[in-house]
Coordinates of C-alpha atoms in Angstrom, one line a residue:
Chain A
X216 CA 96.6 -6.9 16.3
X217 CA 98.3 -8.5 13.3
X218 CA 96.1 -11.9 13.6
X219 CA 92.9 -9.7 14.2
X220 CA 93.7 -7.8 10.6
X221 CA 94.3 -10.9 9.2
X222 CA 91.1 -12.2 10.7
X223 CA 89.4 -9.5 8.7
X224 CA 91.3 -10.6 5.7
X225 CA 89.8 -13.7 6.1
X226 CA 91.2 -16.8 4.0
X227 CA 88.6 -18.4 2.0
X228 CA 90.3 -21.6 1.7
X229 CA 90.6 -22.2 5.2
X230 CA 87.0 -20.7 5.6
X231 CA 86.1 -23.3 3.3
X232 CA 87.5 -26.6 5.2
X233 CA 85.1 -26.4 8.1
X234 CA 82.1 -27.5 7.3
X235 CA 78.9 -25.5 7.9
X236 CA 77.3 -25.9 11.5
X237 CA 73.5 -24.2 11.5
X238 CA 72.8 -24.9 15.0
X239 CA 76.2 -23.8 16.9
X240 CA 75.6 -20.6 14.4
X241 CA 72.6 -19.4 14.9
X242 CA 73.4 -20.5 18.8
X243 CA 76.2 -18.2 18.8
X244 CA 74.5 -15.0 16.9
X245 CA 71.1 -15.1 19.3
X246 CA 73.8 -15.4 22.2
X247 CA 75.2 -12.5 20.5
X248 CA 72.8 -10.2 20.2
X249 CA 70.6 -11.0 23.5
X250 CA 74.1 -10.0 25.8
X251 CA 74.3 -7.2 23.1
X252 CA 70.3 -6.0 23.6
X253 CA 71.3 -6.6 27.5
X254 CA 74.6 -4.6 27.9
X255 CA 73.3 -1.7 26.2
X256 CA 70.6 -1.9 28.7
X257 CA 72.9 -2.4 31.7
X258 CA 75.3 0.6 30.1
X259 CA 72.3 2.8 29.9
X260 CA 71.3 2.1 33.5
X261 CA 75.0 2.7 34.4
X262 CA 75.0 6.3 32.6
X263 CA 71.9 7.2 34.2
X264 CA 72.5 6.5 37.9
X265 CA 76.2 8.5 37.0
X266 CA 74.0 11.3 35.8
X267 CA 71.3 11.0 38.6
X268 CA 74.6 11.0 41.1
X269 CA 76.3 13.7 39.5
X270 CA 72.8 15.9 39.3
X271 CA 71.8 15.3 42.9
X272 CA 75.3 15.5 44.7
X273 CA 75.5 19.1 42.7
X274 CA 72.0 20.2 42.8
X275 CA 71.7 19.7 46.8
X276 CA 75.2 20.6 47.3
X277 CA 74.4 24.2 46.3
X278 CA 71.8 24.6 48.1
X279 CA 71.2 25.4 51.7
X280 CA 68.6 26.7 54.4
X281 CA 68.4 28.2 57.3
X282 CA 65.7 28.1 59.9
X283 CA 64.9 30.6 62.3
X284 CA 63.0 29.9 65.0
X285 CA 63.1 33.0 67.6
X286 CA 60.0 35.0 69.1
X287 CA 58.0 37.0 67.5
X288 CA 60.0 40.2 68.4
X289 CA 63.3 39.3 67.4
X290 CA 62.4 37.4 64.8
X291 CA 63.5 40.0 62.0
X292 CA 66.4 41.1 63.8
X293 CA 67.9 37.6 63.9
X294 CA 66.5 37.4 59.9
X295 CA 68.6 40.6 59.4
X296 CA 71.6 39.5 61.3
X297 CA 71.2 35.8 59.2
X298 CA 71.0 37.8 55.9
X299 CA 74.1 39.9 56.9
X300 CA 76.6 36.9 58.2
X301 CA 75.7 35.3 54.6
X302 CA 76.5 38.4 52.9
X303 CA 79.7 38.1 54.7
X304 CA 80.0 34.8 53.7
X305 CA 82.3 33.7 51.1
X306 CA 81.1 31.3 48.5
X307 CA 77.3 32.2 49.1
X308 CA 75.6 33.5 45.8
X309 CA 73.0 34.5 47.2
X310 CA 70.5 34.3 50.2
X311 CA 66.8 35.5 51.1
X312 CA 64.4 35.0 53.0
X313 CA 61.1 33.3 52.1
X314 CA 58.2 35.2 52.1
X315 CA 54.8 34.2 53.5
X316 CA 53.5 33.1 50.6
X317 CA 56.6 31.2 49.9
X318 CA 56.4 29.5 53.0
X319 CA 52.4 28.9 52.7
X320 CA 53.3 26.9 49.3
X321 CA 55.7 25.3 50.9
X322 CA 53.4 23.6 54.3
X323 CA 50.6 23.3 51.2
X324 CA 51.0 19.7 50.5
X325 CA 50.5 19.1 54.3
X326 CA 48.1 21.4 55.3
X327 CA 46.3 23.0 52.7
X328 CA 46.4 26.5 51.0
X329 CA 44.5 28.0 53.0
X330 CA 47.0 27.7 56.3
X331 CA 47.3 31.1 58.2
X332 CA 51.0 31.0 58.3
X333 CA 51.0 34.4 60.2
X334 CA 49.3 32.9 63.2
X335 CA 51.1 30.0 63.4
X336 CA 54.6 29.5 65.0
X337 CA 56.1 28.9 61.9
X338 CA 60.4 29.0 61.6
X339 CA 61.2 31.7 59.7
X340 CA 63.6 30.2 56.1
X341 CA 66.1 31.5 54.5
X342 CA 67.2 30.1 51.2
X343 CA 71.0 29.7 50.7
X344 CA 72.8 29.3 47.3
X345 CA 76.2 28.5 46.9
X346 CA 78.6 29.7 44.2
X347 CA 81.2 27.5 42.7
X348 CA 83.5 27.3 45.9
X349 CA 80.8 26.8 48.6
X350 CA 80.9 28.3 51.6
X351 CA 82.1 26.8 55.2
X352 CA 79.3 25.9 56.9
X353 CA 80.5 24.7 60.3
X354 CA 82.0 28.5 60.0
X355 CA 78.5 29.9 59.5
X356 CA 77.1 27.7 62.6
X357 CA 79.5 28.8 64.9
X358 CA 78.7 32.6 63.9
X359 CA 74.8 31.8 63.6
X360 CA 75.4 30.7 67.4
X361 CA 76.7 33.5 68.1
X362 CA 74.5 36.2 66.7
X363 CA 71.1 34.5 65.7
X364 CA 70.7 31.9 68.5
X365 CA 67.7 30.8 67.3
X366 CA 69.0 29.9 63.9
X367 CA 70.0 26.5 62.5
X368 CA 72.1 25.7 59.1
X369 CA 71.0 23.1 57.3
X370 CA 73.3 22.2 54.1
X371 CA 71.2 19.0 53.0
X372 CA 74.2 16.9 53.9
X373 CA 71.9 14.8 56.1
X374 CA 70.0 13.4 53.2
X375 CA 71.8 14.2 50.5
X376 CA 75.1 11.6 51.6
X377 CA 72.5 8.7 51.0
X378 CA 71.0 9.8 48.0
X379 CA 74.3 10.5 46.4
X380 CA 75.4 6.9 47.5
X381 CA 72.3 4.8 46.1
X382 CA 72.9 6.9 42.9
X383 CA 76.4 5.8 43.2
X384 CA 75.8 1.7 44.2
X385 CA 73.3 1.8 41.4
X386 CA 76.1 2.7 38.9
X387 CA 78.3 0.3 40.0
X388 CA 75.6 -2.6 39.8
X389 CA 74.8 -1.3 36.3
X390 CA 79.3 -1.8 35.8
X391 CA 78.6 -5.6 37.5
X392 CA 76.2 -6.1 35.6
X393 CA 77.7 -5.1 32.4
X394 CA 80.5 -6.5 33.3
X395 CA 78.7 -10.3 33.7
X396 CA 76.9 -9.9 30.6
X397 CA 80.3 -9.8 29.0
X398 CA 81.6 -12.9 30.8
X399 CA 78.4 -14.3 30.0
X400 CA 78.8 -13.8 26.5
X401 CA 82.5 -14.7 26.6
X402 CA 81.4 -18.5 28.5
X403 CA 78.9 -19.0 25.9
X404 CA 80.6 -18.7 22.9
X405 CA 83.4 -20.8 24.3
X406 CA 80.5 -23.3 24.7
X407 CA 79.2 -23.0 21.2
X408 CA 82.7 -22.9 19.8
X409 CA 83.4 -26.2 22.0
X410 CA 80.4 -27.9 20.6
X411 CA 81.3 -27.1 16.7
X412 CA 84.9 -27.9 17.7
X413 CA 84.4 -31.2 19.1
X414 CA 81.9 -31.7 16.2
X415 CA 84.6 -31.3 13.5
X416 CA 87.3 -33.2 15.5
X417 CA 87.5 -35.2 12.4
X418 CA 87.9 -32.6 10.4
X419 CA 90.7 -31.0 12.5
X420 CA 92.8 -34.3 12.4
X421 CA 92.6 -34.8 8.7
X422 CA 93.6 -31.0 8.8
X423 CA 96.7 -31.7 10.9
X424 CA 97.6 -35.0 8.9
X425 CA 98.0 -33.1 5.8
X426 CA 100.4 -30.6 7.4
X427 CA 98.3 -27.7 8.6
X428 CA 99.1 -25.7 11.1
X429 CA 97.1 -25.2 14.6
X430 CA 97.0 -21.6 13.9
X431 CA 96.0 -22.3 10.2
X432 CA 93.3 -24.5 11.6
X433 CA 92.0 -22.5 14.7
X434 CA 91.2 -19.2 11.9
X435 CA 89.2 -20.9 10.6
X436 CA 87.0 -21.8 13.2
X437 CA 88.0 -18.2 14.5
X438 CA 87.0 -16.1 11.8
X439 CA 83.6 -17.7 11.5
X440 CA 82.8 -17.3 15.1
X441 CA 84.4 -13.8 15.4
X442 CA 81.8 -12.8 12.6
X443 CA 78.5 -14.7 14.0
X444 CA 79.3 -12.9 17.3
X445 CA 80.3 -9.6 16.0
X446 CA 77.1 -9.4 13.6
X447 CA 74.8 -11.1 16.6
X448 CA 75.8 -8.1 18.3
X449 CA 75.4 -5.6 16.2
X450 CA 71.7 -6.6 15.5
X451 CA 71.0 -6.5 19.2
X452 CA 73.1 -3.1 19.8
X453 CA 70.6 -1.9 17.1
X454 CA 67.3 -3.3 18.5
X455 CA 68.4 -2.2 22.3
X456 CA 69.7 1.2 21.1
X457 CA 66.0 1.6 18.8
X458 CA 64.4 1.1 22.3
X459 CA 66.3 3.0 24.7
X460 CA 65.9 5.4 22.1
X461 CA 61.8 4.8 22.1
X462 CA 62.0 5.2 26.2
X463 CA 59.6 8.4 27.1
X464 CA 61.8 11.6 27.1
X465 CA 63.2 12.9 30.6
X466 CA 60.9 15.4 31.7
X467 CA 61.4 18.3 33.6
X468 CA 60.9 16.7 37.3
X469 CA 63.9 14.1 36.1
X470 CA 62.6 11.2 37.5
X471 CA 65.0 8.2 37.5
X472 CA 63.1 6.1 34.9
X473 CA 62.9 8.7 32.2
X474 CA 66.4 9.6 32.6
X475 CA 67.3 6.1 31.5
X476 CA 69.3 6.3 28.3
X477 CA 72.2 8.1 26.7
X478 CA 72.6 11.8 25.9
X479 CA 75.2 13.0 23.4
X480 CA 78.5 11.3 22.5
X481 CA 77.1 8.7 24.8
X482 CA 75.3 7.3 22.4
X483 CA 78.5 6.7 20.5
X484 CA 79.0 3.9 23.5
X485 CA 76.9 1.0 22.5
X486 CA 78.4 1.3 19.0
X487 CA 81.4 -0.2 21.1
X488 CA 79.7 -3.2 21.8
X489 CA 79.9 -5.6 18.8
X490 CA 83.6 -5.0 18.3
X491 CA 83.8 -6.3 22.2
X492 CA 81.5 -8.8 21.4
X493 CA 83.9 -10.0 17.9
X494 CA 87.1 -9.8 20.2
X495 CA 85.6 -11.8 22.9
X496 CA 84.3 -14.3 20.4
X497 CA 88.0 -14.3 18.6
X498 CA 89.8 -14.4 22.1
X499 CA 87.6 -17.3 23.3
X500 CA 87.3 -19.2 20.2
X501 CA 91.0 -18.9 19.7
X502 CA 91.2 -20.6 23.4
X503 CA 89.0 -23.2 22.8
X504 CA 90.5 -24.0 19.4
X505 CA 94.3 -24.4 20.7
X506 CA 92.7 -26.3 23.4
X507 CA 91.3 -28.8 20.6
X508 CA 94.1 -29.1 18.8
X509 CA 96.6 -29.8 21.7
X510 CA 94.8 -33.2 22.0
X511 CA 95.3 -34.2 18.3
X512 CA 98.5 -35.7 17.6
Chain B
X226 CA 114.9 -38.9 5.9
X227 CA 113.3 -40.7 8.4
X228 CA 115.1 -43.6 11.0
X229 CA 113.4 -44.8 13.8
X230 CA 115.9 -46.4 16.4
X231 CA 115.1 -48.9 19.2
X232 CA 111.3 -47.7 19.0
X233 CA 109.0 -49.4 20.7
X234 CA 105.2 -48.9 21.2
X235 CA 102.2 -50.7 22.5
X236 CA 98.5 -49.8 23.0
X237 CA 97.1 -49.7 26.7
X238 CA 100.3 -51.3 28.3
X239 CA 100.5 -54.0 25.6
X240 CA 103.3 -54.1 23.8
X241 CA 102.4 -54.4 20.0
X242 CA 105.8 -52.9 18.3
X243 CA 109.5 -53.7 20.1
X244 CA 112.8 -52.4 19.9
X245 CA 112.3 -51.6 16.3
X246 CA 115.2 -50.1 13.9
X247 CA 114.0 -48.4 10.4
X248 CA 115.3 -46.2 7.9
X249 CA 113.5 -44.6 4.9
X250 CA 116.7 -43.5 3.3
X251 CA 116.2 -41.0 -0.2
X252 CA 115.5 -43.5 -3.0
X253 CA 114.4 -46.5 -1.0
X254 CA 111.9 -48.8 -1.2
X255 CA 109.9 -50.3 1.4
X256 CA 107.0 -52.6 1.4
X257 CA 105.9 -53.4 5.1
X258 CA 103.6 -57.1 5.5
X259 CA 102.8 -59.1 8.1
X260 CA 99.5 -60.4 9.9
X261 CA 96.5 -58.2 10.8
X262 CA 96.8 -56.5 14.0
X263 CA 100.8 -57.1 13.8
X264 CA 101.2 -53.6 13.9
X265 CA 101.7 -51.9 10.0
X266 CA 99.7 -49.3 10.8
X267 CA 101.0 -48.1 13.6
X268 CA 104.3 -48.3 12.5
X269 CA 103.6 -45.4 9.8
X270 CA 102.2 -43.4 12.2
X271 CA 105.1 -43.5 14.1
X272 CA 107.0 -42.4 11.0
X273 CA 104.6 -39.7 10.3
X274 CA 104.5 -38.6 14.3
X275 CA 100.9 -38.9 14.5
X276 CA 101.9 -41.1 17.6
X277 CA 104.6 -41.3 19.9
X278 CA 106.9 -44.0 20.7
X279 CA 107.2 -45.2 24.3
X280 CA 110.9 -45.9 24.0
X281 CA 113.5 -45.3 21.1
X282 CA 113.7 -42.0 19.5
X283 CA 112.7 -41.3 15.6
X284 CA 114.4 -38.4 13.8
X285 CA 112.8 -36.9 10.6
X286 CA 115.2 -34.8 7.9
X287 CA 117.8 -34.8 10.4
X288 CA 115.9 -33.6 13.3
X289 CA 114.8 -35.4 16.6
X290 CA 111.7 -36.2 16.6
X291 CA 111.1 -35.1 20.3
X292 CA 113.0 -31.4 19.4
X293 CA 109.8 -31.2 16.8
X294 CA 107.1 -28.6 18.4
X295 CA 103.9 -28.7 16.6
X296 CA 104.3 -26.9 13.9
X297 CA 107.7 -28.9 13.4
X298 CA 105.7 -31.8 13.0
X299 CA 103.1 -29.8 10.3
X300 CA 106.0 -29.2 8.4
X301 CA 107.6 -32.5 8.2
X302 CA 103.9 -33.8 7.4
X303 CA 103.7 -31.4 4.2
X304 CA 107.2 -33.1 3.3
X305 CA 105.4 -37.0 4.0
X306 CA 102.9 -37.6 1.6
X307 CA 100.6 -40.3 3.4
X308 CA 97.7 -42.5 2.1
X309 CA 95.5 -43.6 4.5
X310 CA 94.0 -47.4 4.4
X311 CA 90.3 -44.8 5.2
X312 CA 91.7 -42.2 3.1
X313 CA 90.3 -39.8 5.5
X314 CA 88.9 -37.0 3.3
X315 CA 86.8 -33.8 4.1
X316 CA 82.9 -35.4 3.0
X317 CA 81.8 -31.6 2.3
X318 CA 84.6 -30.4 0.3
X319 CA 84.6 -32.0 -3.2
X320 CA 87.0 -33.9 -4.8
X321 CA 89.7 -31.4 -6.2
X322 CA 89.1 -29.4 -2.8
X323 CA 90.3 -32.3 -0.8
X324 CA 93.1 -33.1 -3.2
X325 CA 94.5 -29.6 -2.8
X326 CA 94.1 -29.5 0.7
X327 CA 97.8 -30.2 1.8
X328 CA 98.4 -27.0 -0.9
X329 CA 95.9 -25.0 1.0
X330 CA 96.8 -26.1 4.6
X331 CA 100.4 -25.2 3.8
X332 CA 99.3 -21.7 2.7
X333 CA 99.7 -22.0 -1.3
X334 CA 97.2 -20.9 -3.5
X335 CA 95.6 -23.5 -5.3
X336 CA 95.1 -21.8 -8.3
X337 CA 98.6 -21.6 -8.9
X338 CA 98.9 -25.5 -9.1
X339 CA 95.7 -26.2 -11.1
X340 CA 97.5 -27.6 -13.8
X341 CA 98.9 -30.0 -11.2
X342 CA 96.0 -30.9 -9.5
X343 CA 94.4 -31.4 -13.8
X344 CA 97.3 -33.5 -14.1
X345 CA 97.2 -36.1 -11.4
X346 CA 93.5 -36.1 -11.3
X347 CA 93.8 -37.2 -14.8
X348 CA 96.3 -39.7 -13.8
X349 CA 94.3 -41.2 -11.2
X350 CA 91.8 -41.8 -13.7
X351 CA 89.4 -39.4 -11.7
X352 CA 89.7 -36.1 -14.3
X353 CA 85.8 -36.4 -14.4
X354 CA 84.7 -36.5 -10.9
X355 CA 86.8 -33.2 -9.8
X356 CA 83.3 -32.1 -8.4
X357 CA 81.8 -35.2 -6.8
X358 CA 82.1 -35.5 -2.5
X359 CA 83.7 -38.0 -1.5
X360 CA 80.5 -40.0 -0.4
X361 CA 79.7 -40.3 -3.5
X362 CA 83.3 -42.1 -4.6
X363 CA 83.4 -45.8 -4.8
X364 CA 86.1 -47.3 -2.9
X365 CA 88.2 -47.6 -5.6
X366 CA 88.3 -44.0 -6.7
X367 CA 88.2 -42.7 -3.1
X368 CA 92.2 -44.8 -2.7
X369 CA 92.6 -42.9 -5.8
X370 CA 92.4 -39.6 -5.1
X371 CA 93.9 -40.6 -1.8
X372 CA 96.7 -40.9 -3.7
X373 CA 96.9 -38.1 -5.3
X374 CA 96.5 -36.1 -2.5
X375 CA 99.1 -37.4 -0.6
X376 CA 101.4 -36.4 -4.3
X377 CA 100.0 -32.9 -4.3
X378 CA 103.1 -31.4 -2.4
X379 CA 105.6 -33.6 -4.1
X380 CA 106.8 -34.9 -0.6
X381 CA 110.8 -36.8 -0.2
X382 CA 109.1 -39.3 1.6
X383 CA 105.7 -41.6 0.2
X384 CA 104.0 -43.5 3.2
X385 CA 100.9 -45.9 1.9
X386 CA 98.7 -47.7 4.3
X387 CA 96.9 -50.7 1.9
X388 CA 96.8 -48.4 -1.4
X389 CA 95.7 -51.3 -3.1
X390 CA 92.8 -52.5 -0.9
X391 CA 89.7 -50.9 -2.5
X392 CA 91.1 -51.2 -6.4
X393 CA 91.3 -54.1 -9.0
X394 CA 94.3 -55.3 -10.4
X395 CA 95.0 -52.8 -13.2
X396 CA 94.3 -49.9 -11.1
X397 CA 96.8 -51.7 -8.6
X398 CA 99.7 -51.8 -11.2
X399 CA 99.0 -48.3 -12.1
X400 CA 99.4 -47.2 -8.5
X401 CA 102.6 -49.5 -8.3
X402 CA 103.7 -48.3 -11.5
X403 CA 103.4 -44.0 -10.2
X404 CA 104.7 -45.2 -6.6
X405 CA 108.0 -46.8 -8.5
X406 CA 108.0 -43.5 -10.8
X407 CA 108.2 -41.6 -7.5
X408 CA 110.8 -43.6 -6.6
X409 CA 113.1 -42.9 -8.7
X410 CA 112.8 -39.8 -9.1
X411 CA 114.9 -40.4 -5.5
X412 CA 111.6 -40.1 -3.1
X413 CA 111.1 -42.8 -0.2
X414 CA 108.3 -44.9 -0.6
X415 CA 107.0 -47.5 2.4
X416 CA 104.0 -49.0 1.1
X417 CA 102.4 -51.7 3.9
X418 CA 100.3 -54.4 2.4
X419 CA 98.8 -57.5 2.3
X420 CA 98.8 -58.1 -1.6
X421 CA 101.7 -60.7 -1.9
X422 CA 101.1 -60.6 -5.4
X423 CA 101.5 -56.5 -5.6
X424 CA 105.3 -56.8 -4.7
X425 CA 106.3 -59.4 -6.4
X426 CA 105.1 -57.0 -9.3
X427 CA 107.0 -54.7 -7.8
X428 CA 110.2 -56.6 -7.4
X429 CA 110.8 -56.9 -11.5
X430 CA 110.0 -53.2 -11.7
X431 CA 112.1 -51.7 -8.6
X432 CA 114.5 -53.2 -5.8
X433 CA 112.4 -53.3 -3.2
X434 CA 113.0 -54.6 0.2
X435 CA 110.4 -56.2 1.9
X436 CA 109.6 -56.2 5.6
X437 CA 107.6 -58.4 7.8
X438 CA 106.2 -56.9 10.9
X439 CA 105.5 -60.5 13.3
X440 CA 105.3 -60.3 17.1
X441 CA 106.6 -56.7 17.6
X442 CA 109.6 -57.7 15.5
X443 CA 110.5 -56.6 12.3
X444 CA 112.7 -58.7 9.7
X445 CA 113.5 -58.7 6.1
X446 CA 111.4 -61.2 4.8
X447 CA 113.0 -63.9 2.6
X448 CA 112.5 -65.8 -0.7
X449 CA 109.1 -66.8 -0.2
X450 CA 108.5 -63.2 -1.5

């Protein structure tokens, strides 16, 4: 902590004995702020497939039907004897059954509106919600099996598993690759700071003759590669952040691509991004420097 | 202040300095000859640990050499002042920059010495040029300000690699005559050099003792001098 503060501090004369370096600078602040622009990216992508996770292992989790298929003539008692066992139930809100029109909608995409639903043998549904507890379904199966043979539970737990595990792979690829734009950044600046170093090898030596310390000699290299990377980064935290920012809104169907960005205090999490950016530049150009120095006498 | 003792050193496995005894006691005077390529030069480094002997040991103010870490040997370095035969300056830094440099590498502020750094840039002869680069110095001034530099932290100990090269004969006499002020005001001077005619100036002045530096070997040279 205490050579970061100082860092800040800065020390002009030591500032002052390396000499300017326009390409290795500007090398180091577009590095900068392209792994900034991309890790805002790649944290947005992460906090979206959380969100789309979290949304669709919730949303289906609370949600449940039951099919009836029975003959015509017990068909309503096995729907009563469903909608009593569910009132029974603990942990179920609510349940009803769908009405024909309900169910019409529902075959609509598939066979029209105009399907005679009464004709055909269509399963009779029942539409299960869930409080907060949820309810036990292999419980409800073995009573369903018992009095409404002709019923079958279905708790989305087929489809919903895989959903809920792309949703979570895709946030921990949006972690990896966060996570490789930082080591990314972190191997280039060592580059660019190995490039100015060896540049100013001269300047080192002399530096070393005149009875300067390695630490005296690596802030200065330091300081001025902390603060190309830390300003690189804040320039492309700004641009990425303006365009996550301009991404279309999520609508109300919350389709994965419009649900890309940050909501509330999560767009306080990019501002964290050129300080990581400063520290890896400090931590690696510190490296790099001692590394230098070690082979001057 | 600084003794080297059975040191020996030598440049891809050939021997160029042997067995070698020194000592720069407070208030000596040293002035180091011998051919080109005998060696002088890499004898002050090894009294200024920018190299490291292959044999012997070399203590500085009392302390091992080898128990020195690295910022050990940035300390004794601020108590050596050393003039380099390429003087070895910062190009973009100007003049009075690179003369405070040893003050700014050793964490003083250079404002606080101003009058110092006024004083022996005026006594170099180089109070104008305080803002030219170095570049821009002839050869002359740039052994000048080499000089001063190497004065800024009033070291104990004054190492000079040919001081005397790049200037005529008055400015050499006026660096004798601040390198002999130096010395007795009790600080160790080793100046190496080819000008025969510089120390035997320098013997009416000061009682110098003169080394030659021939096949590895070192010896106190005699009355040819």
């Amino acid at each position: 902590m205490v050579p970061i503060l100082g860092l800040l501090r800065g020390d002009t004369s030591a500032d002052r004995v390396v000499p300017p370096t326009g390409f290795t600078a500007r090398l180091t602040v577009f590095t900068a702020a392209a792994m900034a622009f991309l890790a805002v990216f790649a944290l947005a992508l992460s906090l979206a497939t959380a969100r789309l996770a979290d949304r669709w292992g919730t949303a289906l989790a609370q949600g449940a039907t039951i099919r009836i298929s029975a003959p015509a003539e017990q068909r309503a008692a096995q729907t009563e004897a469903v909608l009593r066992i569910l009132r029974e139930t603990p942990g179920v809100a609510s349940a009803r059954a769908l009405g024909e029109d309900e169910q019409r909608a529902l075959l609509a995409p598939w066979f029209g509106p105009d399907l005679p639903v009464e004709t055909l043998p269509i399963p009779q549904l029942v539409e299960v919600v869930e409080d907060g507890r949820g309810f036990d379904a292999q419980g409800v199966r073995l009573r369903l099996r018992a009095e409404a043979p002709g019923a079958v539970l279905d708790d989305h737990s087929r489809w919903r598993r895989p959903l809920v595990r792309a949703a979570d792979r895709l946030n921990l690829l949006g972690l990896g690759a966060l996570t490789l734009i930082v080591l990314t950044m972190a191997a280039m600046i060592t580059l660019a700071a190995g490039a100015a170093l060896a540049a100013n090898r001269q300047v080192m030596a002399v530096l070393r003759l005149v009875g300067a310390r390695d630490t005296y000699i690596a802030r200065a290299f330091v300081r001025r590669f902390t603060l190309r990377a830390g300003l690189g980064a804040a320039v492309g935290t700004a641009l990425s952040m303006g365009a996550v920012a301009a991404l279309p809104r999520m609508d109300a169907a919350g389709s994965f691509l419009t649900g890309l960005g940050f909501s509330g205090a999560g767009w306080l999490l990019p501002l964290l991004i050129p300080p990581l950016a400063a520290l890896i530049a400090f931590w690696a150009t510190r490296y790099a420097a001692m590394k230098a120095l070690k082979e001057i006498p | 202040m600084i003794e080297l003792s059975g040191v020996s050193y030598g440049y891809d496995g050939r021997p160029l300095i042997q067995d070698l005894d020194l000592a720069l006691a407070p208030g000596s005077f040293h002035f180091l000859t011998g051919p080109s390529g005998a060696g002088k030069t890499t004898l002050l480094k090894l009294c200024y640990l920018e190299l490291t002997p292959d044999k012997g040991q070399i203590s500085a103010f009392g302390k091992p050499a080898k128990q020195l870490g690295r910022d050990g040997i940035a300390q004794l370095r601020r108590r050596v002042g050393v003039v380099h035969q390429d003087c070895r300056f910062l190009d973009h830094l100007p003049l009075l920059d690179n003369i405070a440099l040893p003050l700014a590498a050793s964490g003083q502020p250079i404002e606080a010495h101003a009058a110092d750094i006024s004083a022996l840039l005026e006594w170099v002869g180089l109070d104008g040029r305080a803002d030219a680069l170095p570049p821009q110095l002839s050869g002359g001034e740039r052994q000048r300000a080499a000089l001063a530099r190497a004065l800024i932290l009033s070291p104990d100990v004054i190492l000079a690699d040919e001081p005397t090269g790049n200037v005529d004969w008055e400015m050499s006499l006026r660096l004798l005559s601040l390198l002999v002020e130096l010395n007795r005001m009790g600080k160790a001077v080793l100046i190496a050099t080819h000008d025969l005619n510089l120390i035997r100036q320098a013997k009416s002045q000061v009682q110098a003792r003169v080394l030659r530096l021939r096949a590895g070997r070192l010896d106190v040279a005699g009355a040819d001098l």
